[in-house]
mmCIF file of C-alpha atoms in Angstrom:
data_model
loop_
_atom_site.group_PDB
_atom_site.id
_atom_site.type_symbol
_atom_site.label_atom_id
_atom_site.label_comp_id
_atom_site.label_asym_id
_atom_site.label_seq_id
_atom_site.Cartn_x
_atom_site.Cartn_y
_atom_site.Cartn_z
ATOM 1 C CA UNK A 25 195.207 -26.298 190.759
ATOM 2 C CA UNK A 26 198.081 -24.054 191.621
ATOM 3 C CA UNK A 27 200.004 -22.417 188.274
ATOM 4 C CA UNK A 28 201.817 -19.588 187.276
ATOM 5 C CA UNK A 29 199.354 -16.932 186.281
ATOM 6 C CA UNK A 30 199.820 -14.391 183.431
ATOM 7 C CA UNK A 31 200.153 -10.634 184.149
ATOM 8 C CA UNK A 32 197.428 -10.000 181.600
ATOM 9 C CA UNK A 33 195.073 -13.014 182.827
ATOM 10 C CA UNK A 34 191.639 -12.017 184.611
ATOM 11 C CA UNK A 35 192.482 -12.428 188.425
ATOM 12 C CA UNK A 36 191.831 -15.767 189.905
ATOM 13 C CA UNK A 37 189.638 -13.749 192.596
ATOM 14 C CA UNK A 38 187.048 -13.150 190.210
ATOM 15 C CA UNK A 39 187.343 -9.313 190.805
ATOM 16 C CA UNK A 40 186.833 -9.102 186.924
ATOM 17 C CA UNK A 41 190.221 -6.971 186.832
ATOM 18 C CA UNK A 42 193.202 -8.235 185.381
ATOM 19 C CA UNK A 43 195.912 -10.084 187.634
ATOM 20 C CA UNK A 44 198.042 -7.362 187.646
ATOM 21 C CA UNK A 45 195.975 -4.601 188.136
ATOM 22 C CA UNK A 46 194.253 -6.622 191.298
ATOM 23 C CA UNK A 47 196.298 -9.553 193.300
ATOM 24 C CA UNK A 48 199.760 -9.582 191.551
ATOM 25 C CA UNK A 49 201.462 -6.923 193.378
ATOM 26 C CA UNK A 50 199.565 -8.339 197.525
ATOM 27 C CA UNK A 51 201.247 -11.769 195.790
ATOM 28 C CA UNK A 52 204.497 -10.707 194.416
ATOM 29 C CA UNK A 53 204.876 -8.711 198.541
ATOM 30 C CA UNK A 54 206.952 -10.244 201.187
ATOM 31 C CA UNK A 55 205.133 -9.044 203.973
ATOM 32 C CA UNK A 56 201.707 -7.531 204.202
ATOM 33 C CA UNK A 57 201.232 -3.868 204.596
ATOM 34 C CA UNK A 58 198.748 -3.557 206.691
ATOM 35 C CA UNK A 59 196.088 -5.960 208.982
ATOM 36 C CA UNK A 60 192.349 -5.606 209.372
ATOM 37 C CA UNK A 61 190.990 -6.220 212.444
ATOM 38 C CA UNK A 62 186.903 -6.669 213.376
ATOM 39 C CA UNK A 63 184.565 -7.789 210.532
ATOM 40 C CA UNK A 64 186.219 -7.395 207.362
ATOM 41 C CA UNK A 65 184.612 -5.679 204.246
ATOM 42 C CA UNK A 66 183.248 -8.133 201.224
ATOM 43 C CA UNK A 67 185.417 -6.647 198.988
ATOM 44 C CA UNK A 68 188.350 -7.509 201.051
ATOM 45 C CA UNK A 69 187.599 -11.071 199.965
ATOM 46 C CA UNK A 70 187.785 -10.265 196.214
ATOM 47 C CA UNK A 71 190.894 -8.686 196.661
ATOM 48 C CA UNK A 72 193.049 -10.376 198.945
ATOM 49 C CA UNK A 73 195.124 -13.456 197.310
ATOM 50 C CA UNK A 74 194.731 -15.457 201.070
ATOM 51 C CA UNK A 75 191.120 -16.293 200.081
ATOM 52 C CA UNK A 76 191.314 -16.385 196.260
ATOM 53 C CA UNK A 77 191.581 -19.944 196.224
ATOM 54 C CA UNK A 78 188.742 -20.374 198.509
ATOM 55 C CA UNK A 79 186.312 -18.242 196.104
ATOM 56 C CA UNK A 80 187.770 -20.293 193.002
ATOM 57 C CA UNK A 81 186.862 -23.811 194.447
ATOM 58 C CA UNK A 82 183.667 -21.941 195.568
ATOM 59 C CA UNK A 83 183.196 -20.584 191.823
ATOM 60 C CA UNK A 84 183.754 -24.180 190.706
ATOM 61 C CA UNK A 85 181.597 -25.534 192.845
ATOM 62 C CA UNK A 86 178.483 -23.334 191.320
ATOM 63 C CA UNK A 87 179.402 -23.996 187.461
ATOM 64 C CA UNK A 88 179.566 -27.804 189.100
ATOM 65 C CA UNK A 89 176.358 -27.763 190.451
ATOM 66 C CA UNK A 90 174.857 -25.910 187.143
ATOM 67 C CA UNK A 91 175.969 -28.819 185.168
ATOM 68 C CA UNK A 92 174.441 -31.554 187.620
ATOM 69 C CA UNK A 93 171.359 -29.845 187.328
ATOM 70 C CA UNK A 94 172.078 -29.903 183.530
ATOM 71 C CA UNK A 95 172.070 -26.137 183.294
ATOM 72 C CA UNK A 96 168.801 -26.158 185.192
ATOM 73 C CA UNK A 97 169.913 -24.128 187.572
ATOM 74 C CA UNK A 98 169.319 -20.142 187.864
ATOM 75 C CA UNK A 99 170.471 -17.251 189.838
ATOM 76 C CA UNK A 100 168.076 -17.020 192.240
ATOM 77 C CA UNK A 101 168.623 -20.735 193.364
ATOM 78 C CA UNK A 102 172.129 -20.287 193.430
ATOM 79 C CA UNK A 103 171.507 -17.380 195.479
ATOM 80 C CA UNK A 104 169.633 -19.750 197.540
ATOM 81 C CA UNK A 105 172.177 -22.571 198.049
ATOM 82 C CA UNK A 106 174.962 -19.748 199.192
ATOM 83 C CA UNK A 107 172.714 -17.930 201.234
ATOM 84 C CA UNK A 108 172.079 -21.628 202.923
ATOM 85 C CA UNK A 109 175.775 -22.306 202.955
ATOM 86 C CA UNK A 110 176.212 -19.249 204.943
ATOM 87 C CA UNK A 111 173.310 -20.164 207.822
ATOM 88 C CA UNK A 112 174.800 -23.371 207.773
ATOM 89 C CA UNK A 113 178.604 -22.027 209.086
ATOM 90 C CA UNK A 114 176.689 -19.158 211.245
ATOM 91 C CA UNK A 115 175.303 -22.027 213.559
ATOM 92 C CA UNK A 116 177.472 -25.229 212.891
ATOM 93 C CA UNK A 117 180.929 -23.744 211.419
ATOM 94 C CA UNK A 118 182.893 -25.303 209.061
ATOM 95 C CA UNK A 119 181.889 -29.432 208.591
ATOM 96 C CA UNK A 120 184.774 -31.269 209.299
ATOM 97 C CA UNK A 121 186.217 -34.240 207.108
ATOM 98 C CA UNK A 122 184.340 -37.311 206.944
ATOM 99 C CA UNK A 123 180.893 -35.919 207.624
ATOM 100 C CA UNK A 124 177.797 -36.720 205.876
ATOM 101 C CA UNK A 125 176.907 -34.354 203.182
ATOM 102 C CA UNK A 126 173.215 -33.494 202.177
ATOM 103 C CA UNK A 127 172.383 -36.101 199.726
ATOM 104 C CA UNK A 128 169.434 -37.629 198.771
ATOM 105 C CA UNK A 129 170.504 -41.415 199.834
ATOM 106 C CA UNK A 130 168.155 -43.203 197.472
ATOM 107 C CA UNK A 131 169.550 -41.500 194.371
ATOM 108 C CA UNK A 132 172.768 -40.137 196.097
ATOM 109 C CA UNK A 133 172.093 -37.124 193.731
ATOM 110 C CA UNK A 134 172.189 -33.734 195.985
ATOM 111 C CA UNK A 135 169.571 -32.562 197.438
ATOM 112 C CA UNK A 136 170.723 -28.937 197.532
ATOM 113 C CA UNK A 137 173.896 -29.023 194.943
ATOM 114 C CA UNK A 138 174.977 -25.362 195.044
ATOM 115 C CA UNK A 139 175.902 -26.094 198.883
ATOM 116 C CA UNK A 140 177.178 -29.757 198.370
ATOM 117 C CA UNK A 141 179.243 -28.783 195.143
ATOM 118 C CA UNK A 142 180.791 -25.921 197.377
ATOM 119 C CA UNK A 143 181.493 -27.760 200.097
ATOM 120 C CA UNK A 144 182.528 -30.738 198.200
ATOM 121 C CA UNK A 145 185.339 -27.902 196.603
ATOM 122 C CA UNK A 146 186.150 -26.781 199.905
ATOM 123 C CA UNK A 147 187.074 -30.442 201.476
ATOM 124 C CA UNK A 148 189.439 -31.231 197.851
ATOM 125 C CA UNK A 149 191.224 -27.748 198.595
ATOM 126 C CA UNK A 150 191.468 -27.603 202.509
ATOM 127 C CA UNK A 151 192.485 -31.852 202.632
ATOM 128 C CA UNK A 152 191.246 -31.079 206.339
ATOM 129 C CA UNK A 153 190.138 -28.868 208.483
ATOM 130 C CA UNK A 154 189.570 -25.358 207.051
ATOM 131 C CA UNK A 155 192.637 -22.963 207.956
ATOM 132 C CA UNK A 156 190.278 -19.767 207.625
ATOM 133 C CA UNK A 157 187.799 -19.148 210.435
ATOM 134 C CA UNK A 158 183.742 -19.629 209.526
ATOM 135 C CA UNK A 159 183.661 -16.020 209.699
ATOM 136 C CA UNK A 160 185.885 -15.878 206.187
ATOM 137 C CA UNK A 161 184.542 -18.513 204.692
ATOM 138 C CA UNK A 162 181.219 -16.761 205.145
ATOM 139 C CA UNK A 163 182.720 -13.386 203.948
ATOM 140 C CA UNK A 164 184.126 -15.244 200.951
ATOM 141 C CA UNK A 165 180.615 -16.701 200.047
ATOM 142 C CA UNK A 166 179.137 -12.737 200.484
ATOM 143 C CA UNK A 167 181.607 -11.686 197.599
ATOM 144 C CA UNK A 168 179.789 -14.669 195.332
ATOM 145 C CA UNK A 169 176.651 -12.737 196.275
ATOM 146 C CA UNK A 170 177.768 -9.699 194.823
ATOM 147 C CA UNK A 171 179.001 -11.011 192.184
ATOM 148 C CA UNK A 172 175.074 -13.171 191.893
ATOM 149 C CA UNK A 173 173.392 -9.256 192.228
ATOM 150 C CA UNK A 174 175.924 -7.765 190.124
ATOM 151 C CA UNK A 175 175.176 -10.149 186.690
ATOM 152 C CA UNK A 176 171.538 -11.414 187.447
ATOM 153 C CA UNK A 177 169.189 -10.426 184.990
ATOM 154 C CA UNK A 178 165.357 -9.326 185.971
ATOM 155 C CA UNK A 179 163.789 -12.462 184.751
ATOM 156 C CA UNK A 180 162.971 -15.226 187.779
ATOM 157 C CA UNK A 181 164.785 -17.916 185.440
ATOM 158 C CA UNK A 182 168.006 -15.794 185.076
ATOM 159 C CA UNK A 183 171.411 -17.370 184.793
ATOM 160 C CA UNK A 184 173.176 -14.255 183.474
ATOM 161 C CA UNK A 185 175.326 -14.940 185.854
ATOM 162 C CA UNK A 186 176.293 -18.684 185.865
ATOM 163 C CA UNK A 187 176.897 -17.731 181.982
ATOM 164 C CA UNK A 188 179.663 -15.161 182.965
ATOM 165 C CA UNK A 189 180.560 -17.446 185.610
ATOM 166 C CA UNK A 190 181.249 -19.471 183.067
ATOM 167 C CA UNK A 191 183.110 -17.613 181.031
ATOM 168 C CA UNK A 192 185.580 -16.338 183.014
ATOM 169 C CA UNK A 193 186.394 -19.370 184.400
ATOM 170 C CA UNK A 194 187.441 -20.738 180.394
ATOM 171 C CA UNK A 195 189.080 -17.822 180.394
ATOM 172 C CA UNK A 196 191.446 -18.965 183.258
ATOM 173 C CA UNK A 197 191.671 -22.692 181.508
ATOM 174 C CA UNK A 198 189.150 -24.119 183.810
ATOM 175 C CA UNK A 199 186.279 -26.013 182.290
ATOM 176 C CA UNK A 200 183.675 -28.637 184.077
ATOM 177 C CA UNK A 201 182.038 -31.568 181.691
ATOM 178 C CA UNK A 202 179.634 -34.159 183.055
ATOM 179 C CA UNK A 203 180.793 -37.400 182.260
ATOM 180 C CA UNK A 204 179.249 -40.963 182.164
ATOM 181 C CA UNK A 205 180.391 -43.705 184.349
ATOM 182 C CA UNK A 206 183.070 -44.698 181.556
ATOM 183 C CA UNK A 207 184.438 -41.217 181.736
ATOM 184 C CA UNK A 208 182.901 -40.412 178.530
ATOM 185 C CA UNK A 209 181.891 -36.350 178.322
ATOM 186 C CA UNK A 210 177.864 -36.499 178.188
ATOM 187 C CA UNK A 211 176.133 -33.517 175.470
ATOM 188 C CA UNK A 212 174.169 -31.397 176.984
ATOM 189 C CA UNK A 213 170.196 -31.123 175.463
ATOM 190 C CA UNK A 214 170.563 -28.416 172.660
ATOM 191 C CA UNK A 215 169.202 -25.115 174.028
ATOM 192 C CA UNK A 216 168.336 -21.936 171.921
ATOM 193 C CA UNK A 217 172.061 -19.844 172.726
ATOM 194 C CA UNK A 218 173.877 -22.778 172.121
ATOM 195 C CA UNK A 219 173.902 -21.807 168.007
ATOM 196 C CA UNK A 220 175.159 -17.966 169.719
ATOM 197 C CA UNK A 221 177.411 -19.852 171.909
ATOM 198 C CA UNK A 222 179.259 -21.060 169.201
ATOM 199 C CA UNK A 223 179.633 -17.897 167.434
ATOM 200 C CA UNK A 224 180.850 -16.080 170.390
ATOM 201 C CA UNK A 225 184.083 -18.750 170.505
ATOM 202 C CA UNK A 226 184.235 -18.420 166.639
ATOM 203 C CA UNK A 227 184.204 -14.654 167.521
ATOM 204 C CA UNK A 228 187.103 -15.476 170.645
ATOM 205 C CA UNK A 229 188.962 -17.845 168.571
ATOM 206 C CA UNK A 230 189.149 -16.251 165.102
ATOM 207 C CA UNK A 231 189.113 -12.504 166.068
ATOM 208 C CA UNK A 232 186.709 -9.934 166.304
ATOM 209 C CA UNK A 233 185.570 -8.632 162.350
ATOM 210 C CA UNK A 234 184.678 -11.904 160.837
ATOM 211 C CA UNK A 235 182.460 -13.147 163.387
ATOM 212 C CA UNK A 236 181.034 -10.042 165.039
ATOM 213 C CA UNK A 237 178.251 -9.242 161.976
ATOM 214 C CA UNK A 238 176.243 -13.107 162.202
ATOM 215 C CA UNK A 239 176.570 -13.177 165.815
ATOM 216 C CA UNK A 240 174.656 -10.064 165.836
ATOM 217 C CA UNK A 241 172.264 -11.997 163.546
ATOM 218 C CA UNK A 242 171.456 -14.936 165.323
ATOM 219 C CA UNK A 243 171.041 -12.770 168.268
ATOM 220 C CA UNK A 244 168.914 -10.050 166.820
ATOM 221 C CA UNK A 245 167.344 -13.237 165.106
ATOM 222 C CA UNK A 246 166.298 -14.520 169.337
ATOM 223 C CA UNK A 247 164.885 -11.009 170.268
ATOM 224 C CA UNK A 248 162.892 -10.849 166.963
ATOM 225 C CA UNK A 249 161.453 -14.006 168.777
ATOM 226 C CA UNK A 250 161.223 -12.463 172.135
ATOM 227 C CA UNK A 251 164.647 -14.719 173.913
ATOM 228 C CA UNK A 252 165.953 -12.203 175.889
ATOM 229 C CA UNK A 253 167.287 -13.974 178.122
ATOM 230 C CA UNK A 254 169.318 -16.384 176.447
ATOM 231 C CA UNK A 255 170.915 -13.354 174.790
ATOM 232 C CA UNK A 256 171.599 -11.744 177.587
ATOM 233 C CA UNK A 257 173.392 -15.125 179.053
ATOM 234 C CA UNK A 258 175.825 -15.321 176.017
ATOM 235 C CA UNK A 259 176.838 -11.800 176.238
ATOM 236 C CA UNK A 260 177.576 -11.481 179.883
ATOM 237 C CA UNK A 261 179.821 -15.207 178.966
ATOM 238 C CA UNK A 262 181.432 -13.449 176.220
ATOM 239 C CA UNK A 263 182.172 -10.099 178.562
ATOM 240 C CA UNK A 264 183.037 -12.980 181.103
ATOM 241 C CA UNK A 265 185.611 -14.398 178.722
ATOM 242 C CA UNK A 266 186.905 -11.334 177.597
ATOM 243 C CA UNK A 267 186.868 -8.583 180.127
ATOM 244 C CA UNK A 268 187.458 -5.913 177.505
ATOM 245 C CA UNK A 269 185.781 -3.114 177.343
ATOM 246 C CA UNK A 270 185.848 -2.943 173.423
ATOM 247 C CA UNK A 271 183.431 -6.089 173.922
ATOM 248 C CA UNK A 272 181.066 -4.695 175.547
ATOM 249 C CA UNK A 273 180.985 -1.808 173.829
ATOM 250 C CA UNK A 274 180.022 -4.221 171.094
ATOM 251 C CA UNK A 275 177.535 -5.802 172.777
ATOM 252 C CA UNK A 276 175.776 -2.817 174.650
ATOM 253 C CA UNK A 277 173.206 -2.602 171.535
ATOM 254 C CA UNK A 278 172.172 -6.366 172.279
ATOM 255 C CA UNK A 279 172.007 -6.015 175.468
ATOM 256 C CA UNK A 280 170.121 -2.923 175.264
ATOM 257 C CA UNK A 281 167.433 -4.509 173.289
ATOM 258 C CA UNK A 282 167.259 -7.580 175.386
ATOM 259 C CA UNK A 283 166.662 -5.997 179.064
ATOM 260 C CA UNK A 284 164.107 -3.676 177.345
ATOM 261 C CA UNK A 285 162.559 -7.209 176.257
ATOM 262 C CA UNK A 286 163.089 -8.202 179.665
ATOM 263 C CA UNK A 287 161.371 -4.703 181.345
ATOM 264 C CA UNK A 288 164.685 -2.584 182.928
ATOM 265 C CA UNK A 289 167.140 -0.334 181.307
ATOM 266 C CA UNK A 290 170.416 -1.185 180.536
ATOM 267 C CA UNK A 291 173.061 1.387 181.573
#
């Protein structure tokens, strides 16, 4: 999955900052400047370019497992299957090659699919044993946390964040489909932000005037009937895809309305 990655492209780190305003000039070094020694800080994960491939395949992992689940999956369980990821390389370390996953043998579907989507990512990128101790990997999983606390929303179903998840990782060209056994992409069962969803890539695609008025519609049109949360989903995606602040700006109304829906302020 290695490329060449565009000065002005979100960084692959998921630090939300562009690339070259965050890993570009650590990649573009010849040596590093300086070396950390003891237990390294979380952020240290988002911003150092040795582990940003771990914390993609991680990232790809999730949006995996969210379409296995056919986007029945939520924050909190993702939180869940990384915080059991993490336990898992505390006591055993890093599973090496070859060994059984945690799947459900009679319908070989996974039995906890945040953790077997990860790890699945981990063995395609490593191609053997992991060259970063269980101590990183960990660390690199704690940055996914913050990143889980940082876009949750209140509500126990959220998935604020799997939808910005999801969004930034379009934004970097990468894009996960289930498909049938023939290899044939399978629709997903219509939800009600897939009509907002497609506004906000009219909105991406055609520019910003045209489109921003009736996605404001069909999303004041959900919080006249009490869907906060789906709103909330689509605008952290589009802020996701974006990672303007003009956007937001845009958006803070909506998502003003919606948390107030959903009980909390919106800063």
């Amino acid at each position: 999955m290695q490329s060449k990655i565009s000065r002005n492209a979100p960084c692959p780190c998921g630090s939300g900052k562009k690339y070259k305003l965050c890993c570009m000039p650590q990649d573009e070094s010849a040596a590093p400047t300086f070396q950390i020694t003891g237990p390294r800080p979380v952020a240290y994960y988002r911003s150092s370019q040795e582990f940003c491939q771990v914390i993609l395949r991680s990232d790809i992992g999730i949006q995996e497992a969210f379409f296995i689940t056919e986007r029945g999956l939520t924050d909190p369980e993702t939180r869940r299957g990384v915080n059991s990821l993490i336990q898992t390389l505390r006591t055993s370390g890093y599973p090496p090659p070859g060994e059984d996953r945690p799947l459900n043998r009679a319908d070989r579907s996974p039995t906890d699919p945040v953790l077997w989507s990860i790890l699945r990512n981990w063995e395609i990128l490593f191609e053997g044993p992991s060259p970063h101790s269980s101590d990183d990997l960990q660390g690199c999983l704690r940055s996914i946390l913050e990143s889980i606390k940082v876009w949750s929303t209140p509500a126990k179903d959220s998935q604020g964040y799997l939808y910005h998840l999801i969004g930034m990782m379009k934004s970097m060209k990468v894009t996960v489909d289930r498909l049938s056994l023939d290899g044939e992409p399978i629709e997903p069962e219509e939800r009600p932000e897939d009509r907002l969803i497609e506004l906000a890539e009219d909105w991406l695609a055609e520019g910003m005037p045209r489109y921003v008025t009736p996605f404001h519609s069909e999303a004041e049109r959900l919080l006249d009937r009490h869907k906060a949360s789906p709103v909330v989903h689509v605008c952290q995606y589009l802020i996701g895809r974006t990672h303007e602040q003009r956007t937001t700006d845009l958006l803070r109304p909506l998502l003003s309305r919606a948390y107030g829906q959903l009980g909390v302020g919106f800063g």
